[in-house]
Coordinates of C-alpha atoms in Angstrom, one line a residue:
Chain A
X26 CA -27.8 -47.8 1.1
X27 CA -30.6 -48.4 3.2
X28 CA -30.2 -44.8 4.9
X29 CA -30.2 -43.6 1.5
X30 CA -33.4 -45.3 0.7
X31 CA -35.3 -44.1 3.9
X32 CA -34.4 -40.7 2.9
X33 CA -35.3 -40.9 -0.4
X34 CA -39.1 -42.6 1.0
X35 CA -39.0 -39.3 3.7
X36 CA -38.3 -37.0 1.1
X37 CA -40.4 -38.8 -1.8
X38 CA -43.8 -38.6 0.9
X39 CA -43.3 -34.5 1.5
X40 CA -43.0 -34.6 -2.2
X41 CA -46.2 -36.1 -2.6
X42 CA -47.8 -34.2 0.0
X43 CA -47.0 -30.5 -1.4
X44 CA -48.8 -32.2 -4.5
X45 CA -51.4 -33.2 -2.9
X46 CA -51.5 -29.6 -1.2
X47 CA -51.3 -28.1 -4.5
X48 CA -54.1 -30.4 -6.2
X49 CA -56.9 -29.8 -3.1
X50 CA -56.0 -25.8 -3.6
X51 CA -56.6 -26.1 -7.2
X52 CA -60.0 -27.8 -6.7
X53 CA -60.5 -25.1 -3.7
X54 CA -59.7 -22.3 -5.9
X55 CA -62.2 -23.3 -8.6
X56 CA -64.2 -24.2 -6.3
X57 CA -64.5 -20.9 -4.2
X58 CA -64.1 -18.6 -7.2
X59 CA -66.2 -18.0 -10.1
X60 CA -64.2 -19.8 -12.6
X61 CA -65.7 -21.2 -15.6
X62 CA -64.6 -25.2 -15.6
X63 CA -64.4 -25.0 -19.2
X64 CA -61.4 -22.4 -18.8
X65 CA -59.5 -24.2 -15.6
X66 CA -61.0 -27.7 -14.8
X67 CA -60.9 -29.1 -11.2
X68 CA -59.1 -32.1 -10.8
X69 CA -62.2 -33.6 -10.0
X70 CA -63.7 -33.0 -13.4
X71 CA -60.4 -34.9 -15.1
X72 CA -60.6 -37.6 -12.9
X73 CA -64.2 -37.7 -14.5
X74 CA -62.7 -37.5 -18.5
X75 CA -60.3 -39.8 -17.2
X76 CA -63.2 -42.3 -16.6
X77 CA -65.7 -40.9 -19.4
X78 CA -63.3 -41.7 -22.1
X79 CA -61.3 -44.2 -21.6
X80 CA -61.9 -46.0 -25.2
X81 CA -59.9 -42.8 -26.6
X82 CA -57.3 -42.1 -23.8
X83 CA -56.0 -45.8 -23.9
X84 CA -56.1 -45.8 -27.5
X85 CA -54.3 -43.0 -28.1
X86 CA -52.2 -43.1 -24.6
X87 CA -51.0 -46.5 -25.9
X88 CA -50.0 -45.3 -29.2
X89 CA -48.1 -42.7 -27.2
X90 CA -46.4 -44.8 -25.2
X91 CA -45.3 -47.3 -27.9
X92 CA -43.6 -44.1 -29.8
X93 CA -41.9 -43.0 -27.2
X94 CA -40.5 -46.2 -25.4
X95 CA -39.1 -47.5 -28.9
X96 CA -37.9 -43.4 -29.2
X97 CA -36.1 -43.3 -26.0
X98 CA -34.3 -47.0 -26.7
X99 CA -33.2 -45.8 -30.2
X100 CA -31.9 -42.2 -28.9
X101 CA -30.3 -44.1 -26.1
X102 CA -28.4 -46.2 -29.0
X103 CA -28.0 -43.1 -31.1
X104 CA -26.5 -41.7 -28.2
X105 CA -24.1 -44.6 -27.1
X106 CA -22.8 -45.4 -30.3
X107 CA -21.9 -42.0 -31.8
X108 CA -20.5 -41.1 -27.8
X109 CA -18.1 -44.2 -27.4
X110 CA -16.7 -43.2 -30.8
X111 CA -16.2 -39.1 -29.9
X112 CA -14.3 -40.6 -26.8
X113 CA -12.0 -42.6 -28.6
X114 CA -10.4 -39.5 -30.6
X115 CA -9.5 -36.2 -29.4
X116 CA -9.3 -34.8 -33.2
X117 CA -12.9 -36.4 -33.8
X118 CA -13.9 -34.1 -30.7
X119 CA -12.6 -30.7 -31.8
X120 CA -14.3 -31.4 -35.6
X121 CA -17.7 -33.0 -34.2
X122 CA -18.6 -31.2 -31.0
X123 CA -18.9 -28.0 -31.8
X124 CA -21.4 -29.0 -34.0
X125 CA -23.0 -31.3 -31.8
X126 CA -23.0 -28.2 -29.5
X127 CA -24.4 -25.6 -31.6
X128 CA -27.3 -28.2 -32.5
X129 CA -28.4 -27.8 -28.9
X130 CA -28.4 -24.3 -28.8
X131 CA -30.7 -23.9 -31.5
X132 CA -34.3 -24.9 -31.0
X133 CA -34.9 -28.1 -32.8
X134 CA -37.8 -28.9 -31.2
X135 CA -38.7 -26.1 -34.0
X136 CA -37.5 -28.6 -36.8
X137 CA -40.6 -30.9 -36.1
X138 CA -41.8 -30.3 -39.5
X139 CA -39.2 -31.3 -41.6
X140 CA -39.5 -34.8 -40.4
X141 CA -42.7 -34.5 -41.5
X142 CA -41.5 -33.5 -44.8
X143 CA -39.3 -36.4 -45.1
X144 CA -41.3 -39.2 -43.3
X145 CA -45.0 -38.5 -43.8
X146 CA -47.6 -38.1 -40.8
X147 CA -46.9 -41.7 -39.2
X148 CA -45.2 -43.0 -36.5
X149 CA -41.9 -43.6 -38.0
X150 CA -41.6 -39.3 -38.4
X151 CA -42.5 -39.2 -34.3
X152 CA -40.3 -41.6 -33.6
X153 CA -37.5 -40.1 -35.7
X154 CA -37.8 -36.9 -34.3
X155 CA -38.0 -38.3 -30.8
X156 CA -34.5 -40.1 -31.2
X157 CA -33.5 -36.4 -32.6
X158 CA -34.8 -34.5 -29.8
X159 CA -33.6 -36.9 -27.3
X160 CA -30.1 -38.3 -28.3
X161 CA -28.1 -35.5 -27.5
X162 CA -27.6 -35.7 -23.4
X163 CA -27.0 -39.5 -23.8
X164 CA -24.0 -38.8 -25.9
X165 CA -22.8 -36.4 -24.0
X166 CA -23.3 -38.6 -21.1
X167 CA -21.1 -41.1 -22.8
X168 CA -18.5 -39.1 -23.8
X169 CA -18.1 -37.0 -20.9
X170 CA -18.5 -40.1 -18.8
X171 CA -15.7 -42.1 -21.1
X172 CA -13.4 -39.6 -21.5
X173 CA -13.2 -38.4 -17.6
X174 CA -12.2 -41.2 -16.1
X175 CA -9.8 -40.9 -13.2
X176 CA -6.4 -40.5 -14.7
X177 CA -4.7 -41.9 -11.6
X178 CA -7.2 -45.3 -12.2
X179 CA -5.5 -45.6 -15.8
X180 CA -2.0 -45.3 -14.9
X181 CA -2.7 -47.8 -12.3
X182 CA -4.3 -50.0 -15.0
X183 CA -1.1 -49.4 -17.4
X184 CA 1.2 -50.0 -14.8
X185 CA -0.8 -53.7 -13.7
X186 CA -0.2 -54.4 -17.4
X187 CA -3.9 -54.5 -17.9
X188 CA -5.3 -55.0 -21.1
X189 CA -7.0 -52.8 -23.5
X190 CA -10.3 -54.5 -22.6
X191 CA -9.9 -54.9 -19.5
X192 CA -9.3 -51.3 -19.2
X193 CA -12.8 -50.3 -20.5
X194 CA -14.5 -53.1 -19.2
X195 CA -13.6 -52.9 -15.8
X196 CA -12.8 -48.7 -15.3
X197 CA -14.1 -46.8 -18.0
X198 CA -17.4 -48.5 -18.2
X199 CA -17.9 -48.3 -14.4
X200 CA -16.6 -44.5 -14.3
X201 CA -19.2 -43.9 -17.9
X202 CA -22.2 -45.9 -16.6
X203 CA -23.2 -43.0 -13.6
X204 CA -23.1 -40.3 -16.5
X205 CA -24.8 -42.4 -19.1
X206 CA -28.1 -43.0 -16.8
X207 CA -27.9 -39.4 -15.8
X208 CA -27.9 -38.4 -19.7
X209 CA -30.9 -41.3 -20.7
X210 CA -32.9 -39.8 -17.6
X211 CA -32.8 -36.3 -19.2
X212 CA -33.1 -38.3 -22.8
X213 CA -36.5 -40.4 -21.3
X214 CA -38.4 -36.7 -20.9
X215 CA -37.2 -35.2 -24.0
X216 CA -38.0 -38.3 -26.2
X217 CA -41.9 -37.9 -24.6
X218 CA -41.8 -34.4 -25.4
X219 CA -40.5 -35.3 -28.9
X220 CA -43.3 -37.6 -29.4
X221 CA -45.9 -34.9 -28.1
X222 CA -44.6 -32.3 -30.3
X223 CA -44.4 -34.7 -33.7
X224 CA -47.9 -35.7 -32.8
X225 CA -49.2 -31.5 -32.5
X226 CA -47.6 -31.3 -35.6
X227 CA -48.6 -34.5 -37.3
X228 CA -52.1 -34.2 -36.1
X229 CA -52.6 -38.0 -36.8
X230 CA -53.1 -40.1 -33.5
X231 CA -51.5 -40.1 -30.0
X232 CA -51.8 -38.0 -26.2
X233 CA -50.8 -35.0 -28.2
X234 CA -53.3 -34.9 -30.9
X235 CA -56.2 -35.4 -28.4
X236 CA -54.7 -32.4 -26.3
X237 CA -54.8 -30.6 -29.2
X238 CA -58.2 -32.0 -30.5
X239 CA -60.1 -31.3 -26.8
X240 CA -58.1 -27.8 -27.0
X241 CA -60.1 -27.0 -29.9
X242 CA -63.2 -28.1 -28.6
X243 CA -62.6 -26.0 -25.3
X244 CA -62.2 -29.5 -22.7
X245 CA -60.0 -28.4 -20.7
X246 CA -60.9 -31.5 -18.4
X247 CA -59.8 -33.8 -21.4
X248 CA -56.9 -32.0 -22.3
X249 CA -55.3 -32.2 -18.6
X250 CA -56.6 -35.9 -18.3
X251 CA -54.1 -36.4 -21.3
X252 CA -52.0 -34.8 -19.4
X253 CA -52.1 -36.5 -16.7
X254 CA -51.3 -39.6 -18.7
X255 CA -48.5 -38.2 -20.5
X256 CA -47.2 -37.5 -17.2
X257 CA -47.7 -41.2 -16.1
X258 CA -45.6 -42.3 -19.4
X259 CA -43.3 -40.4 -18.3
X260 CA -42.5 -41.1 -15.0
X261 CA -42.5 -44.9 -15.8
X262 CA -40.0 -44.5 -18.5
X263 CA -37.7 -42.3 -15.6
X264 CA -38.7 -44.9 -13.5
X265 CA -37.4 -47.3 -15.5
X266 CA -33.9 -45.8 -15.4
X267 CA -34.4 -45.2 -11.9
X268 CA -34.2 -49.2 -11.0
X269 CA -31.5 -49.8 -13.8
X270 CA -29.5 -47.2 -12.0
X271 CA -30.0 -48.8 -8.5
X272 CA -29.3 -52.2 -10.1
X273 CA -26.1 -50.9 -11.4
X274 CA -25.3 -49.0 -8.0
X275 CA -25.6 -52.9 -6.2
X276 CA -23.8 -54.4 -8.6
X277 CA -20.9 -52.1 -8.7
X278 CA -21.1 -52.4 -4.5
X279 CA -19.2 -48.9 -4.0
X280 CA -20.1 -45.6 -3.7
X281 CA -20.7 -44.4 -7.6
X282 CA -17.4 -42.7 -8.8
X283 CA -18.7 -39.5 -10.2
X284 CA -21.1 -38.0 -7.9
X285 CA -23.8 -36.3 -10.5
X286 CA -27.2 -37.9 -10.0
X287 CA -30.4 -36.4 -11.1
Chain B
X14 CA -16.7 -32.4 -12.6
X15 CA -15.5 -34.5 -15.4
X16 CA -17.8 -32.6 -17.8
X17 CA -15.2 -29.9 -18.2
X18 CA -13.2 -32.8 -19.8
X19 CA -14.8 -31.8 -23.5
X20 CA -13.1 -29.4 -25.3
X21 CA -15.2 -25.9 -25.7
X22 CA -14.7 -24.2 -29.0
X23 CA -11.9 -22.3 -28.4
X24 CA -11.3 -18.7 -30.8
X25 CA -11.6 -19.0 -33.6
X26 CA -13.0 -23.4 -34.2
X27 CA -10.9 -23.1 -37.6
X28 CA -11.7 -26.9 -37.7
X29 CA -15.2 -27.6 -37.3
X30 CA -15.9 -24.5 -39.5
X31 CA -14.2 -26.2 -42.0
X32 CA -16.0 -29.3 -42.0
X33 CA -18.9 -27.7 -41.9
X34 CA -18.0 -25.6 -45.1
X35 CA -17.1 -29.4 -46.7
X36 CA -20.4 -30.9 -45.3
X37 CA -22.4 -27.8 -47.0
X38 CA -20.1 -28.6 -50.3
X39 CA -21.1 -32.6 -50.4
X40 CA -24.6 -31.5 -49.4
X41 CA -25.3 -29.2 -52.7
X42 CA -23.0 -32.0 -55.0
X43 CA -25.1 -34.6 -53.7
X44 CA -28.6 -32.9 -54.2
X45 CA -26.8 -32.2 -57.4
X46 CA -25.9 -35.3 -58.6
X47 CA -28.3 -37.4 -57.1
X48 CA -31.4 -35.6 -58.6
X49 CA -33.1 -35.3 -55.2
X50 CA -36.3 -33.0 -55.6
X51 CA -35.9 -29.5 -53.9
X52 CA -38.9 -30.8 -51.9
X53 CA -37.5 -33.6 -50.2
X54 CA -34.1 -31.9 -49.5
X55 CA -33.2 -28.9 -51.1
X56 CA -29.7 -27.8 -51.9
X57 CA -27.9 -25.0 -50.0
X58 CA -28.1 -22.8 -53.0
X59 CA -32.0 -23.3 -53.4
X60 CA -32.3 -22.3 -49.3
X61 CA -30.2 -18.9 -50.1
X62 CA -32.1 -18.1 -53.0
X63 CA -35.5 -18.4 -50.5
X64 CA -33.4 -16.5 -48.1
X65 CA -33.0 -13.8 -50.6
X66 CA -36.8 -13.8 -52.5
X67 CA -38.5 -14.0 -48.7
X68 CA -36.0 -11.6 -47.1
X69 CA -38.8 -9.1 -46.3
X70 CA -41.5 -11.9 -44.9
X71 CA -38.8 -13.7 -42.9
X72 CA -37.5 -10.4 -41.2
X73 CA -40.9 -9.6 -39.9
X74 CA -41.7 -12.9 -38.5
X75 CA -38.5 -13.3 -37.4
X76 CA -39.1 -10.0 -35.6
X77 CA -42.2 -11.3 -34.5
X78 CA -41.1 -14.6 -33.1
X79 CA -37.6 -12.8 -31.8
X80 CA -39.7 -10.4 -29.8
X81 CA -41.8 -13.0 -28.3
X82 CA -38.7 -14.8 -27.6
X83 CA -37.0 -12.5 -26.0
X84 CA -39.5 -11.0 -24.4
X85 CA -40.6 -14.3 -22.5
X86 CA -36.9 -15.1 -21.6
X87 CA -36.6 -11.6 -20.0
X88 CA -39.5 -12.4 -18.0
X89 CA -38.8 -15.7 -17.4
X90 CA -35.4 -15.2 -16.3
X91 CA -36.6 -12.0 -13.6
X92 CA -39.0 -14.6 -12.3
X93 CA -36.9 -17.2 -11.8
X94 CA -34.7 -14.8 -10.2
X95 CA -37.3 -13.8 -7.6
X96 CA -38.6 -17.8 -7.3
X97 CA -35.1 -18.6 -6.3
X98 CA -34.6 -16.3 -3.7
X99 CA -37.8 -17.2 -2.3
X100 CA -37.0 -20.5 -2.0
X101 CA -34.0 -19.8 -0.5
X102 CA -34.7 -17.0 1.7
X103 CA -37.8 -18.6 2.8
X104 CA -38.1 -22.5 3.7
X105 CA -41.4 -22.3 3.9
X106 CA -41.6 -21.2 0.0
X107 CA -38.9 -23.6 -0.7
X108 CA -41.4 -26.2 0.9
X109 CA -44.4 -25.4 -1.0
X110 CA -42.6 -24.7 -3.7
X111 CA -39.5 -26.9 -4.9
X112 CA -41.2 -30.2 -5.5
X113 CA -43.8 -28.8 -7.3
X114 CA -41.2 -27.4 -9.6
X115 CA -39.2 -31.0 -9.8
X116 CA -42.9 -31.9 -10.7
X117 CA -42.6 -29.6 -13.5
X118 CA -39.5 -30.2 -14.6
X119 CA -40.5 -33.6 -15.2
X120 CA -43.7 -32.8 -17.1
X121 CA -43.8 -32.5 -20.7
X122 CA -44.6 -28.9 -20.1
X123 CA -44.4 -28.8 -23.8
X124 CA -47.7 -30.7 -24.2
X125 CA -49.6 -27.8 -22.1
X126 CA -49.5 -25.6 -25.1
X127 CA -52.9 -25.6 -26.5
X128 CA -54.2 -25.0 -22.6
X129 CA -52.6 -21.1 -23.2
X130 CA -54.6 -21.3 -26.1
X131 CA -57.8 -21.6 -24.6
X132 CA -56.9 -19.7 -21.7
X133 CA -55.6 -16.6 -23.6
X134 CA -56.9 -16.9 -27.1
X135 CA -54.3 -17.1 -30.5
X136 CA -52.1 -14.0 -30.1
X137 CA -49.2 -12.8 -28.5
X138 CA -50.6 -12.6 -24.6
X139 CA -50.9 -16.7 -25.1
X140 CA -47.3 -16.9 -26.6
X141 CA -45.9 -14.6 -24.5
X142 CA -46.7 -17.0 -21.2
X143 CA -46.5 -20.3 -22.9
X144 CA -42.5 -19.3 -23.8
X145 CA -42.5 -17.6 -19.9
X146 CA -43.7 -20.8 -18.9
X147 CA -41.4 -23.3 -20.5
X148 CA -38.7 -21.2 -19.4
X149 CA -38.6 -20.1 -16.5
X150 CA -38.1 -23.5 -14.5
X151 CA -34.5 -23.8 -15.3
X152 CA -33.6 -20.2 -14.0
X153 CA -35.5 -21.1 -10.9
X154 CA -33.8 -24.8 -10.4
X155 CA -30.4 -23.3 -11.8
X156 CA -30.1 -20.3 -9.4
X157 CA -31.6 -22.2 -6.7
X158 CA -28.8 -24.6 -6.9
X159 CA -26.3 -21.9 -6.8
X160 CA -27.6 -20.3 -4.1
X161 CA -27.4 -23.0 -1.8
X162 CA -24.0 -24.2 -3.2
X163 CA -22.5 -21.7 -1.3
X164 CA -19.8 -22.9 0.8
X165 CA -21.0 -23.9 4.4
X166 CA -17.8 -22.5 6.4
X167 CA -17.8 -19.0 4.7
X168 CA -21.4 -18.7 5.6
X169 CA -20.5 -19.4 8.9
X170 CA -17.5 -17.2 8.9
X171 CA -19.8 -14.3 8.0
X172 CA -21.9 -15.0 10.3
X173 CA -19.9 -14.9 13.2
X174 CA -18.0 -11.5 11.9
X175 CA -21.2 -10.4 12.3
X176 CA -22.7 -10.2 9.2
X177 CA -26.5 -10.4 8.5
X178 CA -28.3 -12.4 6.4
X179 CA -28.4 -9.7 3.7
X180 CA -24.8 -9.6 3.9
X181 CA -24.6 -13.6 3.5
X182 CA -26.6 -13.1 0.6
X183 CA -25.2 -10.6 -1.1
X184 CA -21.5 -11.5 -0.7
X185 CA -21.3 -15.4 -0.4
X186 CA -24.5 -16.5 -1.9
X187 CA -24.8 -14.3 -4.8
X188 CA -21.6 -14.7 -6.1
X189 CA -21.1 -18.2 -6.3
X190 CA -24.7 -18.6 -7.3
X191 CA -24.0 -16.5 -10.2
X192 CA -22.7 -19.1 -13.2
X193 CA -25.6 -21.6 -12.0
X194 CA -27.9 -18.9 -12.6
X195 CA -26.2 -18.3 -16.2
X196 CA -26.4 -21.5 -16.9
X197 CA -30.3 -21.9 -16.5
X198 CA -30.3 -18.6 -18.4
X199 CA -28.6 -19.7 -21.4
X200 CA -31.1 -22.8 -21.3
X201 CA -33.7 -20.6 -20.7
X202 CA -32.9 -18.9 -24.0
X203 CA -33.1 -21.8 -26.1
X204 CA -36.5 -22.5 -24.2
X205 CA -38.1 -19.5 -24.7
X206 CA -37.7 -20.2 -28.7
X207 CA -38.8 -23.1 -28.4
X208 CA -42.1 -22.2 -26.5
X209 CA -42.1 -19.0 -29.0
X210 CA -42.1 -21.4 -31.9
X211 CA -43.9 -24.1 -30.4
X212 CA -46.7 -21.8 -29.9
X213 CA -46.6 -20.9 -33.2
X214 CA -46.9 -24.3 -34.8
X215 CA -49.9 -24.9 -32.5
X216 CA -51.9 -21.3 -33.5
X217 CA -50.6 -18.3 -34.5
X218 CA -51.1 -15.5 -37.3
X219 CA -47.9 -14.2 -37.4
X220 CA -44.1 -15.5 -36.6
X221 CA -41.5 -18.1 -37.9
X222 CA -43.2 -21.0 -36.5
X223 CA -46.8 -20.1 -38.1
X224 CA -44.3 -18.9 -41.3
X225 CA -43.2 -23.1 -41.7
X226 CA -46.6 -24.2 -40.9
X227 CA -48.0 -22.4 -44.1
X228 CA -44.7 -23.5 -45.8
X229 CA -45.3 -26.9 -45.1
X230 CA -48.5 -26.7 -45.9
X231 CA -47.6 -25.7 -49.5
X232 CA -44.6 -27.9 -49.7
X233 CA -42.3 -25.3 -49.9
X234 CA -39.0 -26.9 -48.4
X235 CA -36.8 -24.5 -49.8
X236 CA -38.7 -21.7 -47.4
X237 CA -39.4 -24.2 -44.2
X238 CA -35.2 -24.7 -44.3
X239 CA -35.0 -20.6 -44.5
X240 CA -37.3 -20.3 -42.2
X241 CA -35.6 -22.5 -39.8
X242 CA -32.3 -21.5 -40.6
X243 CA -33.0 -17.6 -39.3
X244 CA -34.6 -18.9 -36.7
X245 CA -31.7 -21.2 -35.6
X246 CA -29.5 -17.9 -36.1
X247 CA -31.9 -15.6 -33.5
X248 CA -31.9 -18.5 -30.5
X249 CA -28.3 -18.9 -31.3
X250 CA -28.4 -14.8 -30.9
X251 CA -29.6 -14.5 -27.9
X252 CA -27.7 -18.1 -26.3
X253 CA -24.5 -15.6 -27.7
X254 CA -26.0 -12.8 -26.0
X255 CA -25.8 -14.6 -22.1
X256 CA -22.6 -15.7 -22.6
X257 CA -21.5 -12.5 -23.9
X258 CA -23.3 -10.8 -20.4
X259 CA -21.9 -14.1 -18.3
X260 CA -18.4 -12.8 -19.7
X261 CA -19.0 -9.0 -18.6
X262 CA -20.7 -10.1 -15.2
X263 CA -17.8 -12.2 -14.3
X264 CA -15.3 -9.6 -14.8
X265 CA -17.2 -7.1 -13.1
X266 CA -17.9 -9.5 -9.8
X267 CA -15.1 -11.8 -10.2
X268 CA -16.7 -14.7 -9.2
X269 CA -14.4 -17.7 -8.6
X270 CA -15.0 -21.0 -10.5

């Protein structure tokens, strides 16, 4: 565990550092060549909209952030829900998923304004289409996670005389639980992104309107400071299933059962 | 990998086709007997008849937005292909490179949209990189992936027969990289709609997306679900279209797995 940790710090610092490599070149690069900072700003200029605005950016950033945490826990619960059920039948499977499946190979984030259509400009349309965009791995997460547990850890339940309950709560919850964070870590970026889409289309408040306002306006420094911001929303939100997948890993005290992380 | 444990459509999904027929049927009856307003949810039959009235509008936007769409994934998926190898062929690439592209992936890469626009003006030159853009990174993480999942000892096994590192490559790593790299591909095709339409909805004069802005704008339901519908049909084209090529590659090469 602790190993495991050190190696994650080792490789989190040469993370940082090829970004940090990549950030000085960018400021280099504009720098050195004859860019206009109204076409690429250096990150030195958005660290300065950053500061100029901050009225608008934590305004707007907070709006943001309040539409897509209360997205992510509803998708996660329209993901659960809807998942635990599919496991339960095999027949609700082979009439549901195909669907379910051929809604992710279209590209819904395209069917932003219909919720618009249906709940107005306001939040409750973002949040809606959030919890659309971002369901989808969650319950497959669930499902996947529910239905593949270890056979041989069944039989052995069934032949301890283990109860029904006991059964989920103690095997097919632990084997789920790994699969489930991996599907809510993928469902914490796509519930920002369907929060940043409903508010380009919405055009009302939020990180995504002022991106598209300062677009217009030609800021490029503005628009990446939002950016930057919508990248900081995100990384808490993964953050946050981060720790509530370590927590799990310590309290489980074993090596996770399935082995697909990240 | 427990994923495998959900059933895949099989032949002919008699099943979910049929429900899907009944869901239609309720759909209409209910618009139908409930009185809803074609604007708030039109019936099936109302979305045909737009179908059939904007047939000629819809086919060249759809063209428009198809091209851009497929134009960026066949970009995006050539560069990903050449980003992988890089990153594998080279560690110091794969240095510079890879956590910039985790970076990425964990970006709402979305949200850089209107940035193209100021870069590259409203047209298809902006589109065109914006879809390239969003695309590309699962090609490059997928294939990546594959790459290096080849397995250790047959590596070594070439190796000491005497095989060089093209040899590695072309034989061990290839292969076995090869339904990774499908598997970015066929997100990459949903992606590069997306980004197609997405860049539509945030400035275009032409296309699907710019065809449901002006919809919307007029409150023509009927024509956004139309709209939406052909364009559902074109990504689910081209998602067909890799798995139709994954099919033909795999009994060509014969990759195991």
């Amino acid at each position: 565990m602790r190993a495991a940790l050190g190696s994650a710090l080792g490789s989190a610092a040469t993370s940082l550092l090829a970004v940090a490599a990549m950030v000085a070149a960018w400021e280099g690069l504009v720098r050195g060549l004859p860019v206009s900072p109204d076409l690429l700003a250096p990150p030195s200029a958005v660290l300065e909209a950053l500061l100029r605005h901050p009225d608008i950016l934590l305004e707007h950033g907070l709006a943001t952030a309040r539409e897509t945490a209360l997205g992510f826990v509803l998708a996660c619960l329209a993901g659960v829900v809807p998942g635990a059920l599919l496991s339960t039948s095999a027949l609700l499977r082979r009439v549901a998923m195909p669907w379910v499946l051929a809604l992710q190979i279209v590209p819904k984030m395209a069917l932003a304004p219909l919720f618009v259509v249906w709940l107005g400009v306001g939040a409750p349309c973002r949040m809606a289409f959030a919890v659309f965009i971002a369901f989808f791995p969650v319950l497959i997460g669930t499902t996947a996670g529910l239905a593949g547990t270890d056979s041989g850890a069944l039989r052995l339940c069934r032949v301890l005389g283990a109860s029904w309950w006991q059964t989920v709560l103690w095997v097919r919850l632990p084997y789920a639980v790994p699969q489930l964070l991996a599907g809510m870590k993928t469902a914490a970026t796509m519930a920002l992104l369907g929060v940043v889409i409903g508010e380009f289309v919405t055009a009302q408040q939020g990180l995504g309107y002022v991106v598209m306002f300062a677009a217009s306006l030609g800021e490029t420094a503005l628009v990446l400071a939002a950016i930057v911001l919508l990248c900081g929303i995100g990384l808490v939100l993964y953050g946050a299933v981060l720790l509530a997948e370590l927590g799990f890993a310590r309290w489980y005290g074993a090596p996770m059962p399935a082995g697909e992380f990240g | 990998m427990s994923g495998s444990a959900l059933p895949l459509p099989q032949r002919l999904p008699l099943l979910p086709l049929a429900t899907g027929l009944l869901a239609l049927l309720l759909w209409e009856l209910l618009v139908r007997w409930a009185r809803i307003p074609n604007v708030l949810l039109p019936s099936p039959g109302s979305v045909a008849g737009s179908l059939w009235l904007a047939a000629p509008q819809l086919a060249w936007h759809g063209l428009a937005t198809g091209g851009a769409a497929v134009g960026a994934f066949v970009v995006a998926v050539a560069a990903g292909l050449v980003l992988a190898t890089m990153m594998m062929l080279w560690p110091l690439v794969n240095r510079l490179l890879y956590p910039n592209l985790l970076l990425f992936q964990l970006l709402p890469k979305v949200a850089l949209g209107p940035l193209f626009v100021v870069w590259l003006g409203i047209g298809l030159p902006s589109l065109l990189a914006f879809a390239v853009f969003v695309s590309v990174f699962p090609v490059a993480i997928g294939m990546l992936t594959g790459l290096r999942a080849a397995d250790a000892n047959q590596v070594r096994m070439c190796q000491a027969a005497g095989g060089s590192n093209w040899q590695v490559f072309r034989h061990i790593r290839l292969p076995t990289a090869m339904p990774y790299g499908f598997a970015g591909a066929k997100v990459a095709a949903t992606m590069a709609f997306t980004g197609a339409t997405v860049g539509e909805f945030i400035s275009a004069n032409a296309g699907l997306g710019y065809m449901v802005m002006q919809a919307q704008a007029k409150s023509d339901t009927p024509l956004i679900f139309a709209a939406l519908a052909v364009l559902c049909l074109l990504g689910a084209g081209l998602y067909a279209a890799v798995g139709v090529a994954e099919d033909a590659a795999r009994r060509r090469w014969g990759t195991r797995r």
